[in-house]
CSV table of C-alpha atoms and ligand atoms in Angstrom, one decimal:
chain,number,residue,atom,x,y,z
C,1,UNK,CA,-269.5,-229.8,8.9
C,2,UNK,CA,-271.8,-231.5,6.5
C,3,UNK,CA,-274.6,-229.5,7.1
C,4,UNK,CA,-272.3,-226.3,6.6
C,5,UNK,CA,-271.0,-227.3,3.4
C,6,UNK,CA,-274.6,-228.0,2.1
C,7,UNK,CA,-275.9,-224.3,3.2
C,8,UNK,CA,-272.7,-222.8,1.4
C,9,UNK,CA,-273.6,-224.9,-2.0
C,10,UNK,CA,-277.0,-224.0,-1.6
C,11,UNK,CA,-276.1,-220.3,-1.4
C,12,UNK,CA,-273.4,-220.5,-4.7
C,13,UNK,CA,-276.4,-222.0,-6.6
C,14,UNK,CA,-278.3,-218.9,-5.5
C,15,UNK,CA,-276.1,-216.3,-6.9
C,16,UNK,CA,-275.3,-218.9,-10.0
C,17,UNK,CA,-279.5,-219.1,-10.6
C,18,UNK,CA,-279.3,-215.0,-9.9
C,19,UNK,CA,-276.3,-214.1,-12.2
C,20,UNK,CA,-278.2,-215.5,-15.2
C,21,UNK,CA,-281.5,-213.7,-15.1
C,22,UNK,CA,-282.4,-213.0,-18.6
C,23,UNK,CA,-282.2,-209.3,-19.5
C,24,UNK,CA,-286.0,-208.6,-20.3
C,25,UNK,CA,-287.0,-209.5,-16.6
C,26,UNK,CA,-284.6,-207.5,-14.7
C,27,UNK,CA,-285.7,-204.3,-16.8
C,28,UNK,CA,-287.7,-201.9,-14.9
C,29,UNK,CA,-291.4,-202.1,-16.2
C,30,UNK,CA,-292.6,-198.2,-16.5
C,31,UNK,CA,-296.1,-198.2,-15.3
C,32,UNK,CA,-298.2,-195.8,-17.7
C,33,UNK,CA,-301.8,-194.5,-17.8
C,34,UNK,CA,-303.9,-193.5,-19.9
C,35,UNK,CA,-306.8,-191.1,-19.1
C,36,UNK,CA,-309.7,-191.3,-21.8
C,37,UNK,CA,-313.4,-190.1,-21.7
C,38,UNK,CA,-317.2,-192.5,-21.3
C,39,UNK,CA,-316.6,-195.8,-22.6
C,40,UNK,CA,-318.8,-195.2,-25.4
C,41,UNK,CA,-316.7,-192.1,-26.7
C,42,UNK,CA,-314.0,-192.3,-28.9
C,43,UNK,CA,-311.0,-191.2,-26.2
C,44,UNK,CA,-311.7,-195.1,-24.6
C,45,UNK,CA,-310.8,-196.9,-27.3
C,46,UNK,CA,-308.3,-194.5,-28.9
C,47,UNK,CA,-306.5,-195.2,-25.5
C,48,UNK,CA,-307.1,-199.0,-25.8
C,49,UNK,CA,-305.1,-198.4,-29.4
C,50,UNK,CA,-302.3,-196.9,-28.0
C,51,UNK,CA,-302.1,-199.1,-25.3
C,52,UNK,CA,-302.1,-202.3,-27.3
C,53,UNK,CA,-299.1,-201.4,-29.5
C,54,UNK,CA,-297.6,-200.5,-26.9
C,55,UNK,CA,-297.8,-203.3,-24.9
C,56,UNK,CA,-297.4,-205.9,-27.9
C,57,UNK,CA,-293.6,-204.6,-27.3
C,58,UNK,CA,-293.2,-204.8,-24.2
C,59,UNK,CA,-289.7,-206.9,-24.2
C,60,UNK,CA,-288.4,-203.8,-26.7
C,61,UNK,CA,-290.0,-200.7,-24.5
C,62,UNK,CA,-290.6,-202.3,-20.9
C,63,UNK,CA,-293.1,-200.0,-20.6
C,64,UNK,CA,-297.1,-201.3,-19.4
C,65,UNK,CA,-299.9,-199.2,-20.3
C,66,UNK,CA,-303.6,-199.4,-19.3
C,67,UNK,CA,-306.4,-197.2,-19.8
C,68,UNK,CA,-308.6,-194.8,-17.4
C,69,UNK,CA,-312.3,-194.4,-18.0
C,70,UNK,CA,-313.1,-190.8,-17.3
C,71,UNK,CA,-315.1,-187.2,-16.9
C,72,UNK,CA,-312.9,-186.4,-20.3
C,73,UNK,CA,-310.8,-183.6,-21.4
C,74,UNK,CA,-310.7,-181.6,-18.3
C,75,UNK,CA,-310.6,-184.0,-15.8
C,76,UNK,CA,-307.8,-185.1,-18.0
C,77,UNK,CA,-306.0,-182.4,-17.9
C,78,UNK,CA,-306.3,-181.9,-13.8
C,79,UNK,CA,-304.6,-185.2,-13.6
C,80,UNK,CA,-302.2,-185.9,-15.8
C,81,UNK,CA,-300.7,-182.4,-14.1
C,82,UNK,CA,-301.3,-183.6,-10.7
C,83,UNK,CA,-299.3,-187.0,-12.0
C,84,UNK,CA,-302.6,-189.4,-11.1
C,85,UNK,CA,-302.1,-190.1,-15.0
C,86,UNK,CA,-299.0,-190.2,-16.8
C,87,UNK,CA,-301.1,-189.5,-20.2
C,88,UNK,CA,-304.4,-188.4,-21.0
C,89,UNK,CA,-306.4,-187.4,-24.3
C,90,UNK,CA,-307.2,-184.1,-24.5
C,91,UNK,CA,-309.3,-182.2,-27.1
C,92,UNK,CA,-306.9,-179.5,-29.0
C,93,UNK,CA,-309.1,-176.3,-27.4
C,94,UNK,CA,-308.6,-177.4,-23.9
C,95,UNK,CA,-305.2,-178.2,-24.3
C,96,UNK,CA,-304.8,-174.7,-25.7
C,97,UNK,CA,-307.0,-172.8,-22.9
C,98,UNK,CA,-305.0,-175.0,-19.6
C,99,UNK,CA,-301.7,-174.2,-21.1
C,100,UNK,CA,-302.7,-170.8,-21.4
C,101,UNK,CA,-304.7,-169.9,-18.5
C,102,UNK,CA,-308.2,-169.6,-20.2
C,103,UNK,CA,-311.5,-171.1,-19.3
C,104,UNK,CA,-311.2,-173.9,-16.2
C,105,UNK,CA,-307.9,-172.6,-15.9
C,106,UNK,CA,-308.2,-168.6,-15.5
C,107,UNK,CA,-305.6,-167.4,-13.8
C,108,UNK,CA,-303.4,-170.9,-13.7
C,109,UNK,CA,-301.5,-171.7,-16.8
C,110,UNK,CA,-300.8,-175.0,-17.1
C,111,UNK,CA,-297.0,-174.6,-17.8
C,112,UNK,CA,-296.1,-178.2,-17.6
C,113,UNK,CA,-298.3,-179.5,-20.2
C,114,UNK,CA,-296.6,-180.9,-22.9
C,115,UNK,CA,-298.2,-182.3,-26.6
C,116,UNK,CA,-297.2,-185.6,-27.6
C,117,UNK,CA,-299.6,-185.5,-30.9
C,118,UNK,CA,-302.9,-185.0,-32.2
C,119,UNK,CA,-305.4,-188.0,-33.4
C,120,UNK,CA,-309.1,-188.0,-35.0
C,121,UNK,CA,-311.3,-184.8,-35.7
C,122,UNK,CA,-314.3,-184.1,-33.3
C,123,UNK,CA,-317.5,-182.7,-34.1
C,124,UNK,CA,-319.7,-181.0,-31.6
C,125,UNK,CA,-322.6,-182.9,-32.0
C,126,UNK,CA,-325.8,-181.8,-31.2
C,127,UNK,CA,-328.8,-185.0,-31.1
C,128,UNK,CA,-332.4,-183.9,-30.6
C,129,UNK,CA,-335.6,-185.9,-29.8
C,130,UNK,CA,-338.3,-185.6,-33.2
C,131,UNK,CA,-340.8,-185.8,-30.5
C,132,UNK,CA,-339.7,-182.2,-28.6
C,133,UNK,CA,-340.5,-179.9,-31.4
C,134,UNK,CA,-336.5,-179.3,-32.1
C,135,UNK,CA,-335.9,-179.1,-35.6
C,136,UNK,CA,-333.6,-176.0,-35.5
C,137,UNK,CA,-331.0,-174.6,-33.0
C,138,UNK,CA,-333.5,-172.0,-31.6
C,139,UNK,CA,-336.2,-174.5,-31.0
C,140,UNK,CA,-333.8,-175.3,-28.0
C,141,UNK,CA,-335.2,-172.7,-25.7
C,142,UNK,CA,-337.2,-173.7,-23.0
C,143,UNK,CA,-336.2,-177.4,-23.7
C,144,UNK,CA,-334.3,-179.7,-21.2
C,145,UNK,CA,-330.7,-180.1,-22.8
C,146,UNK,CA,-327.9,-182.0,-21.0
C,147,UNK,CA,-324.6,-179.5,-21.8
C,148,UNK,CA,-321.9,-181.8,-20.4
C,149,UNK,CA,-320.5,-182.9,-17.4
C,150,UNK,CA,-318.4,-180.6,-15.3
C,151,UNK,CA,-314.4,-181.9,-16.6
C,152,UNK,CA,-316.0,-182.8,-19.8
C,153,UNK,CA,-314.4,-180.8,-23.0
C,154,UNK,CA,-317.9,-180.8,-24.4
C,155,UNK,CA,-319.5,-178.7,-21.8
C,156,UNK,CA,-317.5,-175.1,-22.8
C,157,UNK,CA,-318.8,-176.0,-26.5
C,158,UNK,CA,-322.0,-176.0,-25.6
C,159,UNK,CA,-321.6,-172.9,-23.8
C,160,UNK,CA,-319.9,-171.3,-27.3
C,161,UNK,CA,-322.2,-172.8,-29.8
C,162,UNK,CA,-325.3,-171.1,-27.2
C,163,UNK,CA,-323.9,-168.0,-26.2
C,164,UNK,CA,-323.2,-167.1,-30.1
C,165,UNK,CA,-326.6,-167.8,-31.2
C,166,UNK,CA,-328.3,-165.5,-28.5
C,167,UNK,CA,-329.3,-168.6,-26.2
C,168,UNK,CA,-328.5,-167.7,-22.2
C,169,UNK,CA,-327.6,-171.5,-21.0
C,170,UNK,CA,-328.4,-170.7,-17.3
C,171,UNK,CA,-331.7,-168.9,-18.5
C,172,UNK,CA,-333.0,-170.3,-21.9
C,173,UNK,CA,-332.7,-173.7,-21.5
C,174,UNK,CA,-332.8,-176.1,-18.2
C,175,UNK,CA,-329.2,-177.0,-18.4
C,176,UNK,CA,-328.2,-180.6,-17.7
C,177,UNK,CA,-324.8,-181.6,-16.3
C,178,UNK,CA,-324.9,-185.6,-17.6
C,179,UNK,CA,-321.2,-187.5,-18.5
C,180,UNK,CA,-322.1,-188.2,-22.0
C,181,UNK,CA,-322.3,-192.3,-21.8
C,182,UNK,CA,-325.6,-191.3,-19.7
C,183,UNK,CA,-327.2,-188.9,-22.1
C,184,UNK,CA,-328.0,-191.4,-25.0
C,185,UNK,CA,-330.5,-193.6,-22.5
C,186,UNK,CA,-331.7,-190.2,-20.9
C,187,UNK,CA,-332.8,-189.2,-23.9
C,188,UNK,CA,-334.4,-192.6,-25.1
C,189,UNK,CA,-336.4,-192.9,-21.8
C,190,UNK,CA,-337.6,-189.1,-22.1
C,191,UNK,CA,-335.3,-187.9,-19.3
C,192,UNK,CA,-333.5,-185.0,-21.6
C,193,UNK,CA,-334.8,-183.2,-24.8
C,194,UNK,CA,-331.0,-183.0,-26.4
C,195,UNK,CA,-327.8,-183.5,-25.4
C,196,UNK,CA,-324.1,-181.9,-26.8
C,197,UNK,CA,-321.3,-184.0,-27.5
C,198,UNK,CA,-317.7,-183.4,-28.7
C,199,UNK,CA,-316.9,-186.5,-30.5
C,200,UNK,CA,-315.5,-188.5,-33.2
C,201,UNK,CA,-317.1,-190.5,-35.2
C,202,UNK,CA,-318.7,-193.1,-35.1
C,203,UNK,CA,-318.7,-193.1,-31.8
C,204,UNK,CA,-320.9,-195.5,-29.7
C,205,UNK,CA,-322.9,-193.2,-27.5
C,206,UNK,CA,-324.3,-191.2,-31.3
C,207,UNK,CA,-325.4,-195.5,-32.2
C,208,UNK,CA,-327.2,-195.6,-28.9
C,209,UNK,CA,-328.9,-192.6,-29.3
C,210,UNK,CA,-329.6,-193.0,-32.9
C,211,UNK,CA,-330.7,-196.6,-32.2
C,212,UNK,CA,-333.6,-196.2,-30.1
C,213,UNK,CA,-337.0,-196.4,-30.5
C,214,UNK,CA,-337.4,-192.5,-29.5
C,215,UNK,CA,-336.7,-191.1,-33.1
C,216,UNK,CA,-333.4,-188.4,-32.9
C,217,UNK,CA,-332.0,-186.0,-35.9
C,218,UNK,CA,-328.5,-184.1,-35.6
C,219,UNK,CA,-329.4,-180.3,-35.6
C,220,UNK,CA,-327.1,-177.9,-37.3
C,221,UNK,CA,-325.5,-175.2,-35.6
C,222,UNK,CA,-325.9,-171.8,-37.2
C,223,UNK,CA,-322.9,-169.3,-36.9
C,224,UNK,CA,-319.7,-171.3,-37.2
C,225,UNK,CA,-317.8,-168.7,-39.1
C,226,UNK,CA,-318.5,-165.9,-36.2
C,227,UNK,CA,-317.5,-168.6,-33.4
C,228,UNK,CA,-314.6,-169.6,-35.4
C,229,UNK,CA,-313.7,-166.2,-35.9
C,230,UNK,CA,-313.9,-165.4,-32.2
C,231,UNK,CA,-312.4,-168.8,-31.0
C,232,UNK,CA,-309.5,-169.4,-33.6
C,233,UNK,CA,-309.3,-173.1,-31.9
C,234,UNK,CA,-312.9,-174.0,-33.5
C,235,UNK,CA,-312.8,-174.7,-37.0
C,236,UNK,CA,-316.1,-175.9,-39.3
C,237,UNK,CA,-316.7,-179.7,-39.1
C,238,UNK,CA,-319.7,-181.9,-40.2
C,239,UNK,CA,-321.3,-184.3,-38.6
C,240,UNK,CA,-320.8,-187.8,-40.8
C,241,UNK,CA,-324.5,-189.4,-41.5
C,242,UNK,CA,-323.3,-192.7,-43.2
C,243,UNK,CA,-322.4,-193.7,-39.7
C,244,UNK,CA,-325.8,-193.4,-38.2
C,245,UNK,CA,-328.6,-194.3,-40.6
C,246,UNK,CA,-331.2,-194.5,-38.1
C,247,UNK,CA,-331.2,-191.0,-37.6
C,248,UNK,CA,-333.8,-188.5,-39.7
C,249,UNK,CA,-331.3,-186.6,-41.5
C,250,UNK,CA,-330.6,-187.1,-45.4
C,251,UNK,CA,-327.3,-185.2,-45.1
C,252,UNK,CA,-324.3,-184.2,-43.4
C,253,UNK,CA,-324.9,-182.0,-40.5
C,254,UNK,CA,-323.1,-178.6,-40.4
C,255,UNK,CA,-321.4,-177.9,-36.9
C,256,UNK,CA,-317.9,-176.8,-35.4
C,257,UNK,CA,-315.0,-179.1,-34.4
C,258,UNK,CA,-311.7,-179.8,-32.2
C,259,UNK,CA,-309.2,-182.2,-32.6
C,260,UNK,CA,-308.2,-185.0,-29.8
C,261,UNK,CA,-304.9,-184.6,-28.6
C,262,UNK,CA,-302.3,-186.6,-26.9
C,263,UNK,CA,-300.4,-184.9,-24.1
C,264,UNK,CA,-298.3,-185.4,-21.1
C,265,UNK,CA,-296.2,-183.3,-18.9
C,266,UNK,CA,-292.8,-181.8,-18.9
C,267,UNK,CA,-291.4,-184.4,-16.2
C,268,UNK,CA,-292.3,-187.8,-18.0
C,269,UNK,CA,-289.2,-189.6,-19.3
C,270,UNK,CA,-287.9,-188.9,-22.4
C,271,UNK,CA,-287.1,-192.3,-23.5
C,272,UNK,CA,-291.1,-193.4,-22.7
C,273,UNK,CA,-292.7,-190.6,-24.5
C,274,UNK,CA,-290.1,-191.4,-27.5
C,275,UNK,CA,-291.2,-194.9,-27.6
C,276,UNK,CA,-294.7,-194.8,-27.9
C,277,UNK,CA,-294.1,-191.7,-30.3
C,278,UNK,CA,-292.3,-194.0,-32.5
C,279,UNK,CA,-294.5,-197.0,-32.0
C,280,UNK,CA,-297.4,-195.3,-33.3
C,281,UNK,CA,-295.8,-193.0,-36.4
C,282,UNK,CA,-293.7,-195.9,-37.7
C,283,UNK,CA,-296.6,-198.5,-37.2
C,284,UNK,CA,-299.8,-195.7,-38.6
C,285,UNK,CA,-301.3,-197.9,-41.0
C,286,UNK,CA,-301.7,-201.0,-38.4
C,287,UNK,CA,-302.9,-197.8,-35.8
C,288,UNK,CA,-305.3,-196.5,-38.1
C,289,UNK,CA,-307.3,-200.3,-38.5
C,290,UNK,CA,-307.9,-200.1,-34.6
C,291,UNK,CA,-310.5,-197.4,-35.2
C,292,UNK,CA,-312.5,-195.8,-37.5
C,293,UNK,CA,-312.7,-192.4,-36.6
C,294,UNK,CA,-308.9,-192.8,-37.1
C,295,UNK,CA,-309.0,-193.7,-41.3
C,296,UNK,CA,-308.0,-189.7,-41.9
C,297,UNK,CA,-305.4,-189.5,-39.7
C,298,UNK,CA,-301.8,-188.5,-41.6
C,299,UNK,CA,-298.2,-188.4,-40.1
C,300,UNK,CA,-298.6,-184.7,-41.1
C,301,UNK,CA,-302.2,-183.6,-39.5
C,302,UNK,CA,-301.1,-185.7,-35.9
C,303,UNK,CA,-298.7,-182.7,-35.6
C,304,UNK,CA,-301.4,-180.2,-36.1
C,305,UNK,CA,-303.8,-178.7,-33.1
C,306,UNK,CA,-301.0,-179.1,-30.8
C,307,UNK,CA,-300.8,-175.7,-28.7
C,308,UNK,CA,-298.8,-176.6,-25.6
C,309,UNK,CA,-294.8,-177.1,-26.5
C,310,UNK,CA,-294.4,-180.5,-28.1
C,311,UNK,CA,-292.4,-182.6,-25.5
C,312,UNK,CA,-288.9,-183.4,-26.3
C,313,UNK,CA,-289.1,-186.9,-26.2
C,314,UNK,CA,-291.5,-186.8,-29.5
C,315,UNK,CA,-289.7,-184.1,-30.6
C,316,UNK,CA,-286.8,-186.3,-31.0
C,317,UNK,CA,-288.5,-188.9,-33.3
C,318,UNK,CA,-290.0,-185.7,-35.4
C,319,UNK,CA,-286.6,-184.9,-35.6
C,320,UNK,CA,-285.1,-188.2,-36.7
C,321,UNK,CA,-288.0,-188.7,-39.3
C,322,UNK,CA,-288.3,-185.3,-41.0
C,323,UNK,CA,-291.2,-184.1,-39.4
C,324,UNK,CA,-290.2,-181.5,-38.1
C,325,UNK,CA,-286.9,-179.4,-39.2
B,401,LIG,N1,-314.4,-184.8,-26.2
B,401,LIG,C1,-314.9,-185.4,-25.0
B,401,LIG,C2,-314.2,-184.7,-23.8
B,401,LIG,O1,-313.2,-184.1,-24.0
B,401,LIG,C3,-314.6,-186.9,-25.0
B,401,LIG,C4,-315.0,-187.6,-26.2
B,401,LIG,C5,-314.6,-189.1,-26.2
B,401,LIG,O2,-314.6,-189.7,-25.1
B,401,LIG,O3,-314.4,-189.6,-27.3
B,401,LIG,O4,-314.7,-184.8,-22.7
């Protein structure tokens, strides 16, 4: 008898202890990643950005984020639709050719891609070795040039910014297919004669290259108002020398650009896509410190570039804050 009377307090602490579980811990956690690019691009730490304001509020959002290393846009793309990732970063062009059916994805719109909001400018950068003889875009023929890696967004750019000035990139030039945190030490160790990169700056894998004790310059690419006019997604960018003073040019470089984009798909819950919305407009000055490829950003140009529909859980804080009528 005693023994049963124990059990039976034992089992009214049980549901006593249970009934007073605080709020916060009985939430359900969302699980969210984040895909980004090479660890020495921008995407990785723009993704580390988002991911630490959003975690910081964790008892207000329940939501845990974490961030992907990856190929880049593409491959971004690819999985945030297949739902490996629940976010990815995405420069503007590709968004615009998946959700239309161009380029990777002839034939297949990505329907369910949804924008969530744009972030820093990105330059196609072009870094040469002194040392090849490239001094102009046309020396590039005959020369060794790594073009991008196969889910990369940078590798159709190259394509563009070749095709456009008369170079055939499977006949001109031996066409390399290195992920862009490889390129830089390729190129130091004599591996490469140039590599493309879509990027922000400063970004990490332009200080590497740059750094080194193979001299490099930034070579301008010639015909940006044709490509821009054939490509409305390109517009004219520069690339920034103050960040890279090791490199042999005295002045801003003159190439094309993209924006980076934040996107998800259609299915996501509104509520999660709201929150970090909000998190990051409301909080844009504290945002803006994580990074400095982020010091232009404006509430006004992160709604710009966007070319799949914008989903409605961002939509809804636009709304709210006058962003959007
Ligand atoms: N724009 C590159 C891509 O889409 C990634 C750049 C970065 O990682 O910052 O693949």
């Amino acid at each position: 008898m005693r023994r049963i009377a124990g059990i039976l307090t034992f089992l009214a602490a049980l549901v006593f202890a249970f009934s007073f579980v605080p709020q916060g811990v009985s939430a359900k956690i969302t699980f969210i990643t984040i895909g980004t690019g090479g660890v020495t691009g921008v995407y990785y730490p723009a993704g580390g950005a988002i991911s630490r304001m959003i975690n910081a509020k964790k008892d207000i959002y329940h939501i845990r984020a974490t961030v992907e290393s990856t190929a880049g846009s593409v491959f971004n793309v690819n999985a945030v639709m297949a739902g490996d990732l629940e976010f990815g970063i995405v420069q503007s062009d590709r968004q615009y050719q998946a959700y239309n059916g161009l380029a990777e994805w002839k034939g297949k719109p990505q329907k369910n891609l949804r924008a969530v909001f744009a972030l820093h400018p990105e330059a196609v950068t072009l870094v040469a070795a002194a040392d090849a003889g490239i001094k102009t875009f046309a020396d590039l023929k005959g020369k060794r040039v790594n073009i991008g890696n196969p889910g990369s967004g940078q590798r159709q750019n190259s394509i563009d910014a070749l095709t456009i000035n008369g170079i055939d990139w499977k006949k001109d030039i031996v066409a390399e297919g290195l992920k862009a945190a490889e390129a830089p030490g390729m190129l130091q160790d004599g591996r490469i004669d140039a590599f493309f990169y879509t990027v922000g700056h400063p970004s990490g894998a332009i200080k590497e290259a740059t750094a080194g004790s193979r001299k490099v310059l930034f070579v301008a690419i010639p015909n940006i108002d044709k490509l821009c006019q054939k490509f409305p997604y390109y517009a004219p960018a520069y690339v920034p020398i103050k960040f890279y003073p090791q490199a042999l040019n005295k002045e801003d470089v003159p190439t094309f650009g993209v924006k980076a984009t934040f996107v998800t798909r259609a299915d996501m819950p509104d509520e999660v896509v709201y929150a970090i919305t909000k998190e990051i407009f409301e909080n844009l000055d504290q945002f803006k410190k994580l990074h400095p490829a982020f010091e232009v950003l404006t509430k006004q140009n992160m709604l710009e570039g966007l070319s799949a529909p914008i989903h409605p859980g961002a939509l809804k804080y636009y709304k709210e804050a006058g962003l959007i009528k």
